[in-house]
Amino acid sequence: MIDSKFKSGFVTIAGKPNVGKSTLMNCLMGEKLSIITPKPQTTRHQIKGILSSDDCQIIFLDTPGFLEPRYELQKKMLEYIMLSLKDADLIIFITDADNFPTDYDQKIIQLLNKIKAPKIAILNKVDLTDPDSCKDHIAVLENKDFDQVLPLSLTNEPDVAHILKMIKNYLPYNPPYYDPNELSDLPMRFFAQEVIREQIFLKYRDEIPYSSTVVVENYKDFPNKIVISANIWLEKRSQKIILIGKKGEKIKALRQAAEKEIYKITAKRIKLELWIKIKQHWRKKKNALKEFGYS
Ligand code: GDP
Ligand code: MG
């Protein structure tokens, strides 16, 4: 039985790169990060984690980065951002005290102004700057359309219980969207896909991250190991050569890093097979975008 005091809702985390979005997610999710989206086809690139407790379920949505809509893919991404913002019961805007306010921050804040949901601003990395600058930044944020402004340092033992309480405060009374008992058994494909994608973003520069997409074709969970097979789709042969690297060194590093990350969550030996495929100009082709789950 779920009582009427149960709270459940969608929380979107938005902010420019490198401000601490992943760190925030890791802090809030703690050990429970193994909980991943149940419907990869429909929620791809959106659900980052689901946190369930006795009286509350928080579904964290991710924003795939704020990009100029120059290509079809990026237009899609902007649509996603708007969608995940519109769906949200709460928006957490996060920025860093060390580098604020940038044009990027202003742009995001402008975009958020159009959204009705309650909004919290987290000013992260206060450890990197002096108290006076922090005060100025807090004043800037308080002048914007935020319900609450929270300065903190996520890498210096933040008060996680306090942050969660604050989030819960803004969530509506609602039964849980996902059955907490089923969540831990969900397929990890989507998670694996996101890990590989993240490693591509970390390990390659320029056009490679934006020209690639990852599709996990097979995910087999054996008692002592997990075997995952994934396709990396690129636009051009020249990108394939870059992705593989000299004597296959780069792709090997990518594979090993992804295996390590997936191991951290599953605690099982991971055997990852990566296949490189080419579809010319896939970013500009609506059909291909659909095939890869971007619509
Ligand atoms: P994301 O790109 O927004 O997901 O940012 P990450 O969570 O990956 O964080 C970017 C970097 O900032 C990482 O190296 C973090 O360890 C670091 N970082 C996060 N929070 C803090 C903080 O409060 N203080 C300091 N000094 N570094 C932080
Ligand atoms: Mg991140």
CSV table of C-alpha atoms and ligand atoms in Angstrom, one decimal:
chain,number,residue,atom,x,y,z
A,1,MET,CA,0.0,0.0,0.0
A,2,ILE,CA,1.2,3.4,-0.9
A,3,ASP,CA,-0.1,6.1,1.3
A,4,SER,CA,-1.3,9.5,0.2
A,5,LYS,CA,1.7,11.2,1.7
A,6,PHE,CA,4.0,9.7,-0.9
A,7,LYS,CA,5.9,12.2,-3.1
A,8,SER,CA,7.2,11.6,-6.5
A,9,GLY,CA,8.4,13.8,-9.3
A,10,PHE,CA,10.9,14.6,-12.0
A,11,VAL,CA,14.0,16.7,-11.3
A,12,THR,CA,16.0,18.2,-14.2
A,13,ILE,CA,19.6,19.1,-13.6
A,14,ALA,CA,20.8,21.9,-15.9
A,15,GLY,CA,24.1,23.7,-16.2
A,16,LYS,CA,27.1,24.3,-18.4
A,17,PRO,CA,29.8,21.6,-18.6
A,18,ASN,CA,32.2,21.1,-15.7
A,19,VAL,CA,30.1,22.7,-13.0
A,20,GLY,CA,29.5,19.5,-11.0
A,21,LYS,CA,26.3,18.0,-12.4
A,22,SER,CA,27.7,14.5,-12.3
A,23,THR,CA,29.2,15.1,-8.9
A,24,LEU,CA,25.8,16.2,-7.7
A,25,MET,CA,24.1,13.1,-9.1
A,26,ASN,CA,26.7,10.9,-7.6
A,27,CYS,CA,26.3,12.5,-4.2
A,28,LEU,CA,22.5,12.3,-4.3
A,29,MET,CA,22.3,8.8,-5.6
A,30,GLY,CA,25.1,7.4,-3.4
A,31,GLU,CA,25.3,3.7,-3.7
A,32,LYS,CA,22.0,3.5,-5.5
A,33,LEU,CA,23.3,4.5,-8.9
A,34,SER,CA,22.5,1.0,-10.3
A,35,ILE,CA,19.0,2.1,-11.0
A,36,ILE,CA,18.5,3.0,-14.6
A,37,THR,CA,15.7,3.8,-17.0
A,38,PRO,CA,13.2,1.1,-17.7
A,39,LYS,CA,12.4,2.2,-21.3
A,40,PRO,CA,15.6,3.0,-23.2
A,41,GLN,CA,13.7,3.6,-26.5
A,42,THR,CA,11.5,6.3,-25.1
A,43,THR,CA,13.5,7.9,-22.4
A,44,ARG,CA,16.9,7.8,-23.9
A,45,HIS,CA,19.2,10.6,-22.9
A,46,GLN,CA,16.9,11.6,-20.3
A,47,ILE,CA,16.6,9.6,-17.1
A,48,LYS,CA,19.9,9.7,-15.2
A,49,GLY,CA,18.7,7.9,-12.0
A,50,ILE,CA,15.8,7.0,-9.9
A,51,LEU,CA,16.1,7.4,-6.1
A,52,SER,CA,13.4,5.6,-4.1
A,53,SER,CA,12.8,5.7,-0.4
A,54,ASP,CA,9.8,4.9,1.9
A,55,ASP,CA,8.0,8.0,1.2
A,56,CYS,CA,9.5,9.6,-1.9
A,57,GLN,CA,10.7,8.8,-5.4
A,58,ILE,CA,12.9,11.3,-7.2
A,59,ILE,CA,13.5,10.8,-10.9
A,60,PHE,CA,16.5,12.7,-12.1
A,61,LEU,CA,16.5,13.9,-15.7
A,62,ASP,CA,19.6,14.8,-17.5
A,63,THR,CA,20.0,17.6,-20.0
A,64,PRO,CA,22.2,16.6,-22.9
A,65,GLY,CA,24.2,19.8,-22.9
A,66,PHE,CA,23.2,23.2,-24.1
A,67,LEU,CA,24.2,23.5,-27.7
A,68,GLU,CA,23.5,25.8,-30.5
A,69,PRO,CA,21.0,24.2,-32.9
A,70,ARG,CA,23.3,24.1,-35.9
A,71,TYR,CA,22.7,20.6,-36.9
A,72,GLU,CA,19.7,18.4,-36.9
A,73,LEU,CA,21.1,16.5,-33.9
A,74,GLN,CA,21.7,19.7,-32.0
A,75,LYS,CA,18.2,20.9,-32.8
A,76,LYS,CA,16.9,17.6,-31.4
A,77,MET,CA,19.0,18.1,-28.4
A,78,LEU,CA,17.6,21.5,-27.8
A,79,GLU,CA,14.1,20.1,-28.1
A,80,TYR,CA,15.1,17.4,-25.6
A,81,ILE,CA,16.3,20.1,-23.2
A,82,MET,CA,13.1,22.0,-23.5
A,83,LEU,CA,11.1,18.8,-23.1
A,84,SER,CA,13.0,17.7,-20.0
A,85,LEU,CA,12.6,21.2,-18.6
A,86,LYS,CA,8.9,21.3,-19.3
A,87,ASP,CA,8.3,17.8,-17.8
A,88,ALA,CA,10.2,18.8,-14.6
A,89,ASP,CA,8.5,19.2,-11.3
A,90,LEU,CA,11.7,20.9,-10.1
A,91,ILE,CA,14.7,22.3,-12.0
A,92,ILE,CA,18.1,22.4,-10.4
A,93,PHE,CA,20.3,24.9,-12.1
A,94,ILE,CA,23.9,24.4,-11.1
A,95,THR,CA,26.9,26.7,-11.7
A,96,ASP,CA,30.4,27.2,-10.3
A,97,ALA,CA,31.5,30.0,-8.1
A,98,ASP,CA,34.9,29.9,-9.8
A,99,ASN,CA,33.5,30.9,-13.2
A,100,PHE,CA,30.3,32.9,-12.9
A,101,PRO,CA,28.3,34.4,-14.6
A,102,THR,CA,29.4,33.4,-18.1
A,103,ASP,CA,27.4,34.0,-21.3
A,104,TYR,CA,26.5,30.3,-21.1
A,105,ASP,CA,25.0,30.7,-17.6
A,106,GLN,CA,23.1,33.7,-18.8
A,107,LYS,CA,21.7,31.8,-21.7
A,108,ILE,CA,20.6,28.9,-19.6
A,109,ILE,CA,19.0,31.2,-17.0
A,110,GLN,CA,17.1,33.0,-19.8
A,111,LEU,CA,15.9,29.6,-21.1
A,112,LEU,CA,14.8,28.6,-17.6
A,113,ASN,CA,12.8,31.9,-17.2
A,114,LYS,CA,10.4,30.5,-19.7
A,115,ILE,CA,9.6,27.5,-17.6
A,116,LYS,CA,7.1,27.6,-14.8
A,117,ALA,CA,8.4,24.8,-12.6
A,118,PRO,CA,10.0,25.7,-9.2
A,119,LYS,CA,13.8,26.3,-9.6
A,120,ILE,CA,16.7,26.0,-7.3
A,121,ALA,CA,20.1,27.4,-8.0
A,122,ILE,CA,23.2,25.7,-6.6
A,123,LEU,CA,26.3,27.7,-6.5
A,124,ASN,CA,28.9,25.0,-6.4
A,125,LYS,CA,32.7,25.1,-5.8
A,126,VAL,CA,32.5,27.8,-3.2
A,127,ASP,CA,35.8,26.4,-1.9
A,128,LEU,CA,37.6,27.8,-5.0
A,129,THR,CA,36.7,31.5,-4.5
A,130,ASP,CA,36.7,34.2,-1.8
A,131,PRO,CA,33.7,34.9,0.3
A,132,ASP,CA,33.1,38.4,-1.2
A,133,SER,CA,32.9,37.0,-4.8
A,134,CYS,CA,30.6,34.3,-3.5
A,135,LYS,CA,28.3,36.9,-1.9
A,136,ASP,CA,28.2,38.8,-5.3
A,137,HIS,CA,27.3,35.6,-7.1
A,138,ILE,CA,24.6,34.7,-4.7
A,139,ALA,CA,23.2,38.2,-5.1
A,140,VAL,CA,23.1,37.8,-8.9
A,141,LEU,CA,21.3,34.5,-8.5
A,142,GLU,CA,18.8,35.8,-6.0
A,143,ASN,CA,17.9,38.5,-8.4
A,144,LYS,CA,16.9,35.9,-11.0
A,145,ASP,CA,13.8,33.8,-10.9
A,146,PHE,CA,15.0,31.1,-8.4
A,147,ASP,CA,12.9,29.9,-5.5
A,148,GLN,CA,16.1,29.1,-3.5
A,149,VAL,CA,19.8,29.7,-3.9
A,150,LEU,CA,22.2,27.2,-2.2
A,151,PRO,CA,25.9,27.8,-2.1
A,152,LEU,CA,28.0,24.7,-1.4
A,153,SER,CA,31.0,22.6,-2.3
A,154,LEU,CA,30.1,19.2,-3.5
A,155,THR,CA,33.6,17.8,-3.1
A,156,ASN,CA,33.8,18.9,0.6
A,157,GLU,CA,31.3,16.6,2.3
A,158,PRO,CA,28.1,18.4,1.3
A,159,ASP,CA,25.0,17.9,3.5
A,160,VAL,CA,23.3,15.4,1.2
A,161,ALA,CA,20.3,14.8,3.5
A,162,HIS,CA,19.7,18.6,3.5
A,163,ILE,CA,19.8,18.8,-0.3
A,164,LEU,CA,17.4,15.8,-0.6
A,165,LYS,CA,15.0,17.3,1.9
A,166,MET,CA,15.0,20.6,-0.1
A,167,ILE,CA,14.3,18.7,-3.3
A,168,LYS,CA,11.5,16.7,-1.7
A,169,ASN,CA,10.0,19.9,-0.4
A,170,TYR,CA,9.2,21.0,-4.0
A,171,LEU,CA,7.9,17.6,-5.2
A,172,PRO,CA,4.1,17.0,-5.6
A,173,TYR,CA,2.2,14.3,-3.7
A,174,ASN,CA,2.1,11.5,-6.1
A,175,PRO,CA,2.4,7.7,-6.1
A,176,PRO,CA,5.8,6.5,-7.4
A,177,TYR,CA,6.1,6.5,-11.2
A,178,TYR,CA,8.3,3.3,-11.1
A,179,ASP,CA,7.9,0.2,-9.0
A,180,PRO,CA,10.8,0.4,-6.5
A,181,ASN,CA,11.0,-3.4,-6.3
A,182,GLU,CA,11.5,-3.8,-10.0
A,183,LEU,CA,14.0,-1.0,-10.5
A,184,SER,CA,17.1,-2.9,-9.5
A,185,ASP,CA,16.5,-5.7,-12.0
A,186,LEU,CA,16.2,-3.4,-15.0
A,187,PRO,CA,18.4,-3.9,-18.0
A,188,MET,CA,21.6,-1.9,-17.8
A,189,ARG,CA,21.9,-1.5,-21.5
A,190,PHE,CA,21.1,2.2,-21.5
A,191,PHE,CA,23.6,2.8,-18.7
A,192,ALA,CA,26.3,1.0,-20.7
A,193,GLN,CA,25.5,3.1,-23.7
A,194,GLU,CA,25.7,6.3,-21.7
A,195,VAL,CA,29.0,5.3,-20.2
A,196,ILE,CA,30.5,4.6,-23.6
A,197,ARG,CA,29.2,7.9,-24.9
A,198,GLU,CA,30.7,9.7,-21.9
A,199,GLN,CA,34.1,8.1,-22.5
A,200,ILE,CA,34.0,9.2,-26.1
A,201,PHE,CA,33.3,12.8,-25.0
A,202,LEU,CA,36.2,12.5,-22.5
A,203,LYS,CA,38.7,10.9,-24.8
A,204,TYR,CA,38.2,12.6,-28.2
A,205,ARG,CA,38.2,16.2,-29.3
A,206,ASP,CA,36.6,18.3,-31.9
A,207,GLU,CA,34.0,16.6,-34.1
A,208,ILE,CA,34.3,13.0,-32.9
A,209,PRO,CA,32.0,13.3,-29.9
A,210,TYR,CA,29.3,15.1,-31.9
A,211,SER,CA,29.7,12.9,-34.9
A,212,SER,CA,29.2,9.7,-33.0
A,213,THR,CA,26.4,7.8,-31.3
A,214,VAL,CA,26.4,4.6,-29.5
A,215,VAL,CA,23.9,1.7,-29.7
A,216,VAL,CA,24.2,-1.3,-27.4
A,217,GLU,CA,23.1,-4.3,-29.5
A,218,ASN,CA,23.6,-7.0,-26.9
A,219,TYR,CA,23.8,-7.1,-23.1
A,220,LYS,CA,24.3,-10.5,-21.6
A,221,ASP,CA,24.4,-10.9,-17.8
A,222,PHE,CA,26.2,-14.1,-16.8
A,223,PRO,CA,26.8,-15.2,-13.2
A,224,ASN,CA,30.5,-14.2,-13.3
A,225,LYS,CA,30.7,-11.7,-16.1
A,226,ILE,CA,28.7,-9.3,-18.4
A,227,VAL,CA,29.2,-9.3,-22.1
A,228,ILE,CA,28.2,-6.2,-23.9
A,229,SER,CA,28.3,-5.6,-27.6
A,230,ALA,CA,27.9,-2.0,-28.9
A,231,ASN,CA,28.0,-0.2,-32.2
A,232,ILE,CA,29.7,3.2,-32.5
A,233,TRP,CA,28.2,5.1,-35.4
A,234,LEU,CA,30.3,7.7,-37.2
A,235,GLU,CA,29.8,9.9,-40.2
A,236,LYS,CA,33.1,9.4,-42.1
A,237,ARG,CA,35.9,6.9,-42.7
A,238,SER,CA,38.4,9.6,-41.5
A,239,GLN,CA,36.7,9.6,-38.1
A,240,LYS,CA,37.0,5.9,-37.9
A,241,ILE,CA,40.7,6.2,-38.2
A,242,ILE,CA,40.8,8.8,-35.5
A,243,LEU,CA,38.6,6.7,-33.2
A,244,ILE,CA,40.8,3.6,-33.6
A,245,GLY,CA,44.1,5.4,-33.2
A,246,LYS,CA,47.5,4.2,-34.0
A,247,LYS,CA,47.6,0.3,-33.7
A,248,GLY,CA,44.2,0.5,-32.1
A,249,GLU,CA,45.5,2.2,-29.0
A,250,LYS,CA,42.8,4.8,-28.7
A,251,ILE,CA,39.8,2.5,-29.0
A,252,LYS,CA,41.5,0.1,-26.6
A,253,ALA,CA,41.7,2.8,-24.1
A,254,LEU,CA,38.1,3.8,-24.7
A,255,ARG,CA,37.0,0.2,-24.3
A,256,GLN,CA,39.0,-0.3,-21.1
A,257,ALA,CA,37.8,2.9,-19.5
A,258,ALA,CA,34.2,2.0,-20.3
A,259,GLU,CA,34.6,-1.5,-18.9
A,260,LYS,CA,36.0,0.0,-15.7
A,261,GLU,CA,33.1,2.3,-15.3
A,262,ILE,CA,30.5,-0.4,-15.9
A,263,TYR,CA,32.4,-2.7,-13.5
A,264,LYS,CA,32.1,0.0,-10.8
A,265,ILE,CA,28.4,-0.3,-10.9
A,266,THR,CA,27.8,-4.0,-11.6
A,267,ALA,CA,30.8,-5.4,-9.7
A,268,LYS,CA,31.1,-8.0,-12.4
A,269,ARG,CA,33.8,-8.6,-14.9
A,270,ILE,CA,32.9,-6.7,-18.1
A,271,LYS,CA,33.7,-7.8,-21.6
A,272,LEU,CA,32.9,-5.0,-24.0
A,273,GLU,CA,33.0,-5.4,-27.7
A,274,LEU,CA,33.0,-2.2,-29.7
A,275,TRP,CA,32.1,-2.1,-33.4
A,276,ILE,CA,32.6,0.9,-35.6
A,277,LYS,CA,30.0,1.7,-38.3
A,278,ILE,CA,29.7,4.5,-40.7
A,279,LYS,CA,26.5,6.2,-41.8
A,280,GLN,CA,27.3,9.3,-43.9
A,281,HIS,CA,26.0,12.5,-42.4
A,282,TRP,CA,23.8,10.7,-40.0
A,283,ARG,CA,23.4,13.9,-37.9
A,284,LYS,CA,21.6,15.6,-40.8
A,285,LYS,CA,19.4,12.7,-41.7
A,286,LYS,CA,16.1,12.6,-39.9
A,287,ASN,CA,15.6,8.8,-40.5
A,288,ALA,CA,19.0,7.9,-39.1
A,289,LEU,CA,18.2,10.1,-36.1
A,290,LYS,CA,15.1,8.1,-35.5
A,291,GLU,CA,16.9,4.8,-35.9
A,292,PHE,CA,19.3,5.9,-33.2
A,293,GLY,CA,16.5,6.8,-30.9
A,294,TYR,CA,16.8,10.6,-31.1
A,295,SER,CA,13.2,11.2,-31.8
B,1,GDP,P1,29.7,18.2,-15.0
B,1,GDP,O1,30.4,18.4,-16.3
B,1,GDP,O2,28.8,19.4,-14.7
B,1,GDP,O3,29.1,16.9,-14.8
B,1,GDP,O4,30.9,18.3,-13.9
B,1,GDP,P2,31.5,17.2,-13.0
B,1,GDP,O5,30.6,16.7,-11.9
B,1,GDP,O6,32.1,16.2,-13.9
B,1,GDP,O7,32.7,18.0,-12.2
B,1,GDP,C1,33.7,18.7,-12.9
B,1,GDP,C2,34.9,18.8,-12.0
B,1,GDP,O8,34.7,19.7,-11.0
B,1,GDP,C3,35.4,17.5,-11.4
B,1,GDP,O9,36.7,17.4,-11.5
B,1,GDP,C4,34.9,17.6,-10.0
B,1,GDP,O10,35.6,16.8,-9.1
B,1,GDP,C5,35.1,19.1,-9.7
B,1,GDP,N1,34.2,19.6,-8.7
B,1,GDP,C6,32.9,19.3,-8.5
B,1,GDP,N2,32.4,19.9,-7.4
B,1,GDP,C7,33.5,20.6,-6.9
B,1,GDP,C8,33.6,21.5,-5.7
B,1,GDP,O11,32.7,21.8,-4.9
B,1,GDP,N3,34.9,22.0,-5.5
B,1,GDP,C9,35.9,21.8,-6.3
B,1,GDP,N4,37.1,22.3,-6.1
B,1,GDP,N5,35.8,21.0,-7.4
B,1,GDP,C10,34.6,20.4,-7.7
B,2,MG,MG,29.0,15.3,-16.2
